[in-house]
CSV table of C-alpha atoms in Angstrom, one decimal:
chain,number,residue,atom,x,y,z
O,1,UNK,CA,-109.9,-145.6,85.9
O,2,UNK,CA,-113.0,-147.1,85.7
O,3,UNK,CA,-114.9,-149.1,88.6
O,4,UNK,CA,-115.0,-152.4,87.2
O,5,UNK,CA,-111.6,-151.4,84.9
O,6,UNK,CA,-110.0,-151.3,88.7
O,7,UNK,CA,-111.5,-154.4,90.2
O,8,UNK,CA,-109.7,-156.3,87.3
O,9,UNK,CA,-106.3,-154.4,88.0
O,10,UNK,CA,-103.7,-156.9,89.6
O,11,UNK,CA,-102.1,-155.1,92.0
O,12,UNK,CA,-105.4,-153.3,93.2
O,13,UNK,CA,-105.3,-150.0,93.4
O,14,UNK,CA,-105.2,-148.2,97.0
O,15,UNK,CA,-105.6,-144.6,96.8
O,16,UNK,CA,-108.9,-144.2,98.6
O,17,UNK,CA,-109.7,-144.8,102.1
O,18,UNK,CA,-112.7,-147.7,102.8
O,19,UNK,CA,-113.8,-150.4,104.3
O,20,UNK,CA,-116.1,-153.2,102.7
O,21,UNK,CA,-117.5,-156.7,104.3
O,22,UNK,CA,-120.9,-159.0,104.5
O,23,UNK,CA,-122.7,-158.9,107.6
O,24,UNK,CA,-124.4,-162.4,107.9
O,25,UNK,CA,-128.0,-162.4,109.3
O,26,UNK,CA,-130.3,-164.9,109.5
O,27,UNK,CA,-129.6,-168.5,108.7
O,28,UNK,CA,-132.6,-170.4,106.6
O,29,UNK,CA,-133.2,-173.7,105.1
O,30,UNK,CA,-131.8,-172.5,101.7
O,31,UNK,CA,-128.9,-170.0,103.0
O,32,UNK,CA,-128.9,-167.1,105.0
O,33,UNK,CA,-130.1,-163.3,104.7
O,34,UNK,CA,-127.0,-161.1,104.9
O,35,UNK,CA,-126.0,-157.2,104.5
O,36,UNK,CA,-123.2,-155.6,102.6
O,37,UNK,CA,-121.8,-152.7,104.2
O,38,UNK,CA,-119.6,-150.3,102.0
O,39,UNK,CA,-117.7,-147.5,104.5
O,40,UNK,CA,-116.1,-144.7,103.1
O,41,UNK,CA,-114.7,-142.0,105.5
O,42,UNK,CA,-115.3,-138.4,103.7
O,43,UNK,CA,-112.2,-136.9,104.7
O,44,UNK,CA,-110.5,-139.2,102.3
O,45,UNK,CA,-112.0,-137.7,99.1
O,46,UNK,CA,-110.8,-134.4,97.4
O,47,UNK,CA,-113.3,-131.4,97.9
O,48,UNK,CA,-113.0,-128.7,94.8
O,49,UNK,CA,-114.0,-125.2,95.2
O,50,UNK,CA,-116.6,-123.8,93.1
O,51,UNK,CA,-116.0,-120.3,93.4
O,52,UNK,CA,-119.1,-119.5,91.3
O,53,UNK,CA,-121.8,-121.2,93.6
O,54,UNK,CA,-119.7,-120.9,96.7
O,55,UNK,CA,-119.5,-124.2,97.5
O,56,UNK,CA,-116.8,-127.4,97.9
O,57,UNK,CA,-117.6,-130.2,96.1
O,58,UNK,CA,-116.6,-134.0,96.0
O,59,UNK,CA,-118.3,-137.1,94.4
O,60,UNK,CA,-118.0,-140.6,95.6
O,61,UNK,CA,-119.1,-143.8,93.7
O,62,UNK,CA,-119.1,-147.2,93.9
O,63,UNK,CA,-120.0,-151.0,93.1
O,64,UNK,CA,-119.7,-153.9,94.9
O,65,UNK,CA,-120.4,-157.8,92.9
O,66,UNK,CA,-121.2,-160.6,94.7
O,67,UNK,CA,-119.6,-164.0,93.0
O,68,UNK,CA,-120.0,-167.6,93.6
O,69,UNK,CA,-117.2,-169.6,93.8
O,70,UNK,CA,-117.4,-170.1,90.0
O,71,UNK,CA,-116.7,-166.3,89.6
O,72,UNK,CA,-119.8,-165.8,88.6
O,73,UNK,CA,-121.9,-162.2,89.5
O,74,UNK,CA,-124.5,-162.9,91.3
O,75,UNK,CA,-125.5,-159.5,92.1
O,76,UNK,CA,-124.3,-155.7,92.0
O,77,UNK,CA,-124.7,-152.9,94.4
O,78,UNK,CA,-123.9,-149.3,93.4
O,79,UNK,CA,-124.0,-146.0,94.5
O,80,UNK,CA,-123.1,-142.2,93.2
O,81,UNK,CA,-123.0,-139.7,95.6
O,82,UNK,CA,-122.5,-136.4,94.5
O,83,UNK,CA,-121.2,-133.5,97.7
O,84,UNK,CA,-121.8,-129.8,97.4
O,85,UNK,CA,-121.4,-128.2,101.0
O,86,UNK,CA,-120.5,-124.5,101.7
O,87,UNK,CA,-117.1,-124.0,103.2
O,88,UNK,CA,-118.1,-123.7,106.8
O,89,UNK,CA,-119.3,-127.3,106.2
O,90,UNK,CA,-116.4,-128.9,104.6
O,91,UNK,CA,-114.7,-129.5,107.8
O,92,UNK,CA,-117.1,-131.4,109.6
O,93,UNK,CA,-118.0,-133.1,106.3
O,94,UNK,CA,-114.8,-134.4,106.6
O,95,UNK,CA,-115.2,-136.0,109.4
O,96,UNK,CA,-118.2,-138.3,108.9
O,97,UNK,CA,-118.8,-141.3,107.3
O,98,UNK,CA,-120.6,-142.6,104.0
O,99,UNK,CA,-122.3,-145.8,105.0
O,100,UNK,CA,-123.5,-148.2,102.4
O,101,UNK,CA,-125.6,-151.1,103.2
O,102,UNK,CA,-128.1,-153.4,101.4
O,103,UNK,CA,-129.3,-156.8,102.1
O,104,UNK,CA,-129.0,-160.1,99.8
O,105,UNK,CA,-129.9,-164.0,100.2
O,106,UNK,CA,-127.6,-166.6,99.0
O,107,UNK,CA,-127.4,-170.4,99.6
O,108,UNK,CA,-124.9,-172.5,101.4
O,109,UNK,CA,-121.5,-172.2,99.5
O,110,UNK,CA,-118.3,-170.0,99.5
O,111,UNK,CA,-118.9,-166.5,97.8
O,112,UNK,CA,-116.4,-163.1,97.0
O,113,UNK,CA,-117.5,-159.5,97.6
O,114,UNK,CA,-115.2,-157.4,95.4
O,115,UNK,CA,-115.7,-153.3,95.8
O,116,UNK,CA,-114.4,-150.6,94.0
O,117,UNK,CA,-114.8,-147.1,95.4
O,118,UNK,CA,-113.8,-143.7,93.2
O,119,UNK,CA,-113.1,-140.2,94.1
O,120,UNK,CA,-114.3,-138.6,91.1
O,121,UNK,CA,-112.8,-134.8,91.8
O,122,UNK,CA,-109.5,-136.4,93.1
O,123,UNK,CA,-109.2,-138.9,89.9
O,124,UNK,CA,-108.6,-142.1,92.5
O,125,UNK,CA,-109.7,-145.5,92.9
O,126,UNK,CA,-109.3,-147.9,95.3
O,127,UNK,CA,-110.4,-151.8,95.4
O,128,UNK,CA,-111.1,-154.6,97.4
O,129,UNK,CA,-111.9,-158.5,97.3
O,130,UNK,CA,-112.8,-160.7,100.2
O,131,UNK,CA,-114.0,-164.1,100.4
O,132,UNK,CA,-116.8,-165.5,103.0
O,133,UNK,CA,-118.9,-168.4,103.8
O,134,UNK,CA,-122.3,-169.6,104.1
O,135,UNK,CA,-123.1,-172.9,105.8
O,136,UNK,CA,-126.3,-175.1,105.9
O,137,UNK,CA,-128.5,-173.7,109.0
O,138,UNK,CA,-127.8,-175.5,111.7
O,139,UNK,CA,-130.2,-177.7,114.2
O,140,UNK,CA,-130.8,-175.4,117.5
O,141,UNK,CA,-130.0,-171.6,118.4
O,142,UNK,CA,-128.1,-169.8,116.0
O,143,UNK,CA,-126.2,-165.8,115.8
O,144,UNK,CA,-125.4,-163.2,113.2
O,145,UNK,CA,-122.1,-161.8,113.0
O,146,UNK,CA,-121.4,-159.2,115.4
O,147,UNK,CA,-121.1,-156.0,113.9
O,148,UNK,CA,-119.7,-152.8,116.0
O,149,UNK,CA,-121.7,-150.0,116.3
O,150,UNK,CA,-121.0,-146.3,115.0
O,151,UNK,CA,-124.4,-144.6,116.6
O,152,UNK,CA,-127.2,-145.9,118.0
O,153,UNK,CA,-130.6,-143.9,118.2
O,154,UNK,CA,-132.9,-145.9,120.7
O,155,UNK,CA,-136.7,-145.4,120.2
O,156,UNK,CA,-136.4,-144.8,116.5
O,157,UNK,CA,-139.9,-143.9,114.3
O,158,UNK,CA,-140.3,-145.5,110.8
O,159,UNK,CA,-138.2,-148.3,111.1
O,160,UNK,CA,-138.1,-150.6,107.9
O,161,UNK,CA,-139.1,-154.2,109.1
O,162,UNK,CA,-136.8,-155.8,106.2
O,163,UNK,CA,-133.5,-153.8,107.7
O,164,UNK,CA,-131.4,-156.2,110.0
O,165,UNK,CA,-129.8,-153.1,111.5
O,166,UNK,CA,-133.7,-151.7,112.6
O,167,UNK,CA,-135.8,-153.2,115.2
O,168,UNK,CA,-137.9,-152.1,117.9
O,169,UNK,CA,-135.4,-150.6,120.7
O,170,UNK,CA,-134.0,-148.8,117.9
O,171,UNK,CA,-132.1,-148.3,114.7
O,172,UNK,CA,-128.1,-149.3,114.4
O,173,UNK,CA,-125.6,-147.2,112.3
O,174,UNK,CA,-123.0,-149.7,112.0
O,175,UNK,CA,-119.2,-149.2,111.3
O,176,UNK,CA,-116.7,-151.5,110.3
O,177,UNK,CA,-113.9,-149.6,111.5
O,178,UNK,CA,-112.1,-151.8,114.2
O,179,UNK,CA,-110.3,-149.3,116.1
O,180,UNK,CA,-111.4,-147.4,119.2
O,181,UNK,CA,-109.3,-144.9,121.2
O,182,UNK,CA,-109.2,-145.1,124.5
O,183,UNK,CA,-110.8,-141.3,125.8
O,184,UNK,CA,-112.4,-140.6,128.3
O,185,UNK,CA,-116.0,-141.3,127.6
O,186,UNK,CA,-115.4,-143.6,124.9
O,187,UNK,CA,-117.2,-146.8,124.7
O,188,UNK,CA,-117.0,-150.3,122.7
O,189,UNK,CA,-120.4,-151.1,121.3
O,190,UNK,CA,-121.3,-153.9,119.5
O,191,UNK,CA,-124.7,-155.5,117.9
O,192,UNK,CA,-125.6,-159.1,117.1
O,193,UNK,CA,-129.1,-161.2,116.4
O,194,UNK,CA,-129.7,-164.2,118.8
O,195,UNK,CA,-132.3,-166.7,116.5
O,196,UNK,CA,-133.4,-169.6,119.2
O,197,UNK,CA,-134.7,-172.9,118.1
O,198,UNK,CA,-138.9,-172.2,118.7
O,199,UNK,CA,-138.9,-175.9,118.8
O,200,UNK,CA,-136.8,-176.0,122.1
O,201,UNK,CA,-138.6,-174.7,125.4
O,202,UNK,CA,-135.5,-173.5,126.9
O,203,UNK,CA,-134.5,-169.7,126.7
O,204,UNK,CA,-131.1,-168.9,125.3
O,205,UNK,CA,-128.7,-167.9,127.0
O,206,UNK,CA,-125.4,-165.6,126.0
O,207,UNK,CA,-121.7,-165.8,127.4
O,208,UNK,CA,-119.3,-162.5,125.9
O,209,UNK,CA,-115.8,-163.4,126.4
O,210,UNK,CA,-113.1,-160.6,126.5
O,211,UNK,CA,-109.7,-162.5,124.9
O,212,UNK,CA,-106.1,-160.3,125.2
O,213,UNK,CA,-103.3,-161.9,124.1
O,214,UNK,CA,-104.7,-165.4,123.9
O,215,UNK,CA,-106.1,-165.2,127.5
O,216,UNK,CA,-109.4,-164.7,128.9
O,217,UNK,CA,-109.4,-161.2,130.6
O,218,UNK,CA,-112.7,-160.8,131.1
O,219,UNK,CA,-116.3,-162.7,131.0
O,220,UNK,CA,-119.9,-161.5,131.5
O,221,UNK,CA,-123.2,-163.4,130.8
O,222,UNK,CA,-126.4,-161.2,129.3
O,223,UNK,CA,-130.2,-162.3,130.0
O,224,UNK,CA,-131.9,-161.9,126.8
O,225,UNK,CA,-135.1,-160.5,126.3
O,226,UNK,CA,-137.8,-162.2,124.6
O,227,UNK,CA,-137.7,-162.8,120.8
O,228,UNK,CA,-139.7,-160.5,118.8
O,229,UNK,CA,-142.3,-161.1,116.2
O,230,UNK,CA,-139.9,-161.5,113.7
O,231,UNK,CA,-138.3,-164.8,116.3
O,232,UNK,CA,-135.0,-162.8,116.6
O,233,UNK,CA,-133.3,-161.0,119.7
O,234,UNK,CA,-131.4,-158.3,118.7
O,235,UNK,CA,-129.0,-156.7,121.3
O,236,UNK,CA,-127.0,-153.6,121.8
O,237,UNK,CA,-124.2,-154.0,123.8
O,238,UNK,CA,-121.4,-151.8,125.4
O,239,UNK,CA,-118.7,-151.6,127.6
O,240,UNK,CA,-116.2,-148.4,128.7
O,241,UNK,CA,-113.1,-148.4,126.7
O,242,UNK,CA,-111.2,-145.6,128.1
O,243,UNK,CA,-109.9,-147.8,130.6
O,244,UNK,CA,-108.6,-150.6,128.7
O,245,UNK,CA,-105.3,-151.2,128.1
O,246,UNK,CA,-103.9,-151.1,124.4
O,247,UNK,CA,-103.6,-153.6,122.3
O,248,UNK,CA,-105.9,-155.8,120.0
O,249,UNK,CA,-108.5,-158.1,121.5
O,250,UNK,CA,-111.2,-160.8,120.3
O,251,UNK,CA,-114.8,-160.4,122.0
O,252,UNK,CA,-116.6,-163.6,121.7
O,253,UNK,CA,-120.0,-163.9,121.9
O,254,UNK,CA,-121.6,-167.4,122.6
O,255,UNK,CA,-124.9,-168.7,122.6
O,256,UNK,CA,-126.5,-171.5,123.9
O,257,UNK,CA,-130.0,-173.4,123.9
O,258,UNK,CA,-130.8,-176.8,124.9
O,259,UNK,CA,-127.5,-179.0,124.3
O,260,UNK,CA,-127.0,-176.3,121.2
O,261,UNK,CA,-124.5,-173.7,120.7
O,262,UNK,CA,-123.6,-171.5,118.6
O,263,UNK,CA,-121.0,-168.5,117.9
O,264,UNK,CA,-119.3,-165.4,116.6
O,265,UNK,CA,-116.2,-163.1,117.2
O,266,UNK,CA,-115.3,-159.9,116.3
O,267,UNK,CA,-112.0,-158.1,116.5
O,268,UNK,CA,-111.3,-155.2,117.9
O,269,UNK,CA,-107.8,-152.6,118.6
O,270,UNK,CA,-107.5,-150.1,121.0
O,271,UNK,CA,-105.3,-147.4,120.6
O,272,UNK,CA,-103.7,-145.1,123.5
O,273,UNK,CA,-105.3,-141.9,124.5
């Protein structure tokens, strides 16, 4: 089945592993800059010896169209990504990730990311469609959506200014897989952009708020650093997880400036060692 065949297919199809979602950035006077981030764990696809060239290989595509509330494409993504690894490498293949990400602008107004993703060797499809929002930028300090964090490599060279997930501590591999085991050594990080108000002399100022079972369990306040030339503050955050008990939780992450606020929230679920 075809890519766009299967986002038109009522039930979706299901039969390959993925994750798909807009990451909004920052907010402007006609909309907001935003990411989408496709996420495709490899040890979902089927890997096909080539006994000839001695190799496994597997090949991944996708698409992703952005609509307006009309149903109207605004924009496609794709990607093809063809594998060929020896054997010794199949296995650890397996275990990593295929990130997609690529940034877009849109206006204020109510928008749908559907994504297909294939499995070419394995002959399956799978599809998605989610709907999110973009509201009017707002008067004071304002955040992105927090966006948990699959590696982070501090002190990075050749960053790309226009990448949201780049900046000058470092460059962010982002995941949007909400689980996190609780082993030893096992941390939940997270990423978000502060934007403050340049026309308000205070500093912001940022509140996380650990939330278990409707209850606050746990509150911290972060000093931010000073904006960057870009006006933004990213920041890298994270906290031990080993120790936390399992369940699902909301982190919160509030900003304020002045007499303004703003927020976000991500959710996260931890799962026994």
């Amino acid at each position: 089945m075809g890519l766009l065949k299967a986002l038109g297919t009522n039930p979706l199809p299901k039969d390959v592993e993925f994750r798909s979602s807009a990451v909004r950035f920052q907010p402007g006077a006609q909309g907001a800059k935003a990411s989408v981030l496709v996420e495709v764990p490899l040890g979902s696809l089927e890997f096909v010896e080539d006994a000839a060239a001695k190799v496994f290989k597997a090949r991944l595509s996708m698409v992703a169209l952005l609509k307006n509330d009309k149903g109207e494409v605004l924009q496609k993504f794709s990607r093809d990504l063809p594998l060929s690894v020896p054997p010794d490498k199949v296995a650890p293949m397996k275990q990593s990730n295929f990130i997609y990400k690529e940034n877009f602008e849109v206006g204020p107004g109510r928008y749908f990311l559907e994504t297909a993703v294939s499995d070419r060797e394995g002959n399956k499809v799978a599809a998605k469609r989610a709907s999110f929002n973009i509201a009017s930028k707002p008067k004071g300090v304002s955040i992105s959506n927090i966006t948990l964090i699959r590696s982070f490599q501090p002190q990075a060279q050749g960053l790309d200014p226009a990448d949201p997930f780049q900046f000058q501590g470092g460059r962010i591999t982002p995941t949007l897989n909400s689980t996190v085991k609780a082993v030893k050594g096992a941390l939940l990080a997270m990423f978000f952009v502060v934007y403050p108000d340049a026309a308000i002399a205070e500093k912001p100022h940022v509140t996380i708020e650990y939330i278990k079972d409707g209850q606050v369990i746990g509150k911290g306040d972060i000093d931010l650093p000073a904006a960057d030339a870009q006006g933004r503050i990213p920041y890298v955050m994270s906290s031990p997880a080993e120790n936390l008990p399992p369940g699902s939780y909301e982190i919160r992450a509030i900003v304020t400036q002045g007499g303004t606020t703003a927020e976000d929230r991500a959710f996260v679920t931890v799962e026994a060692q």
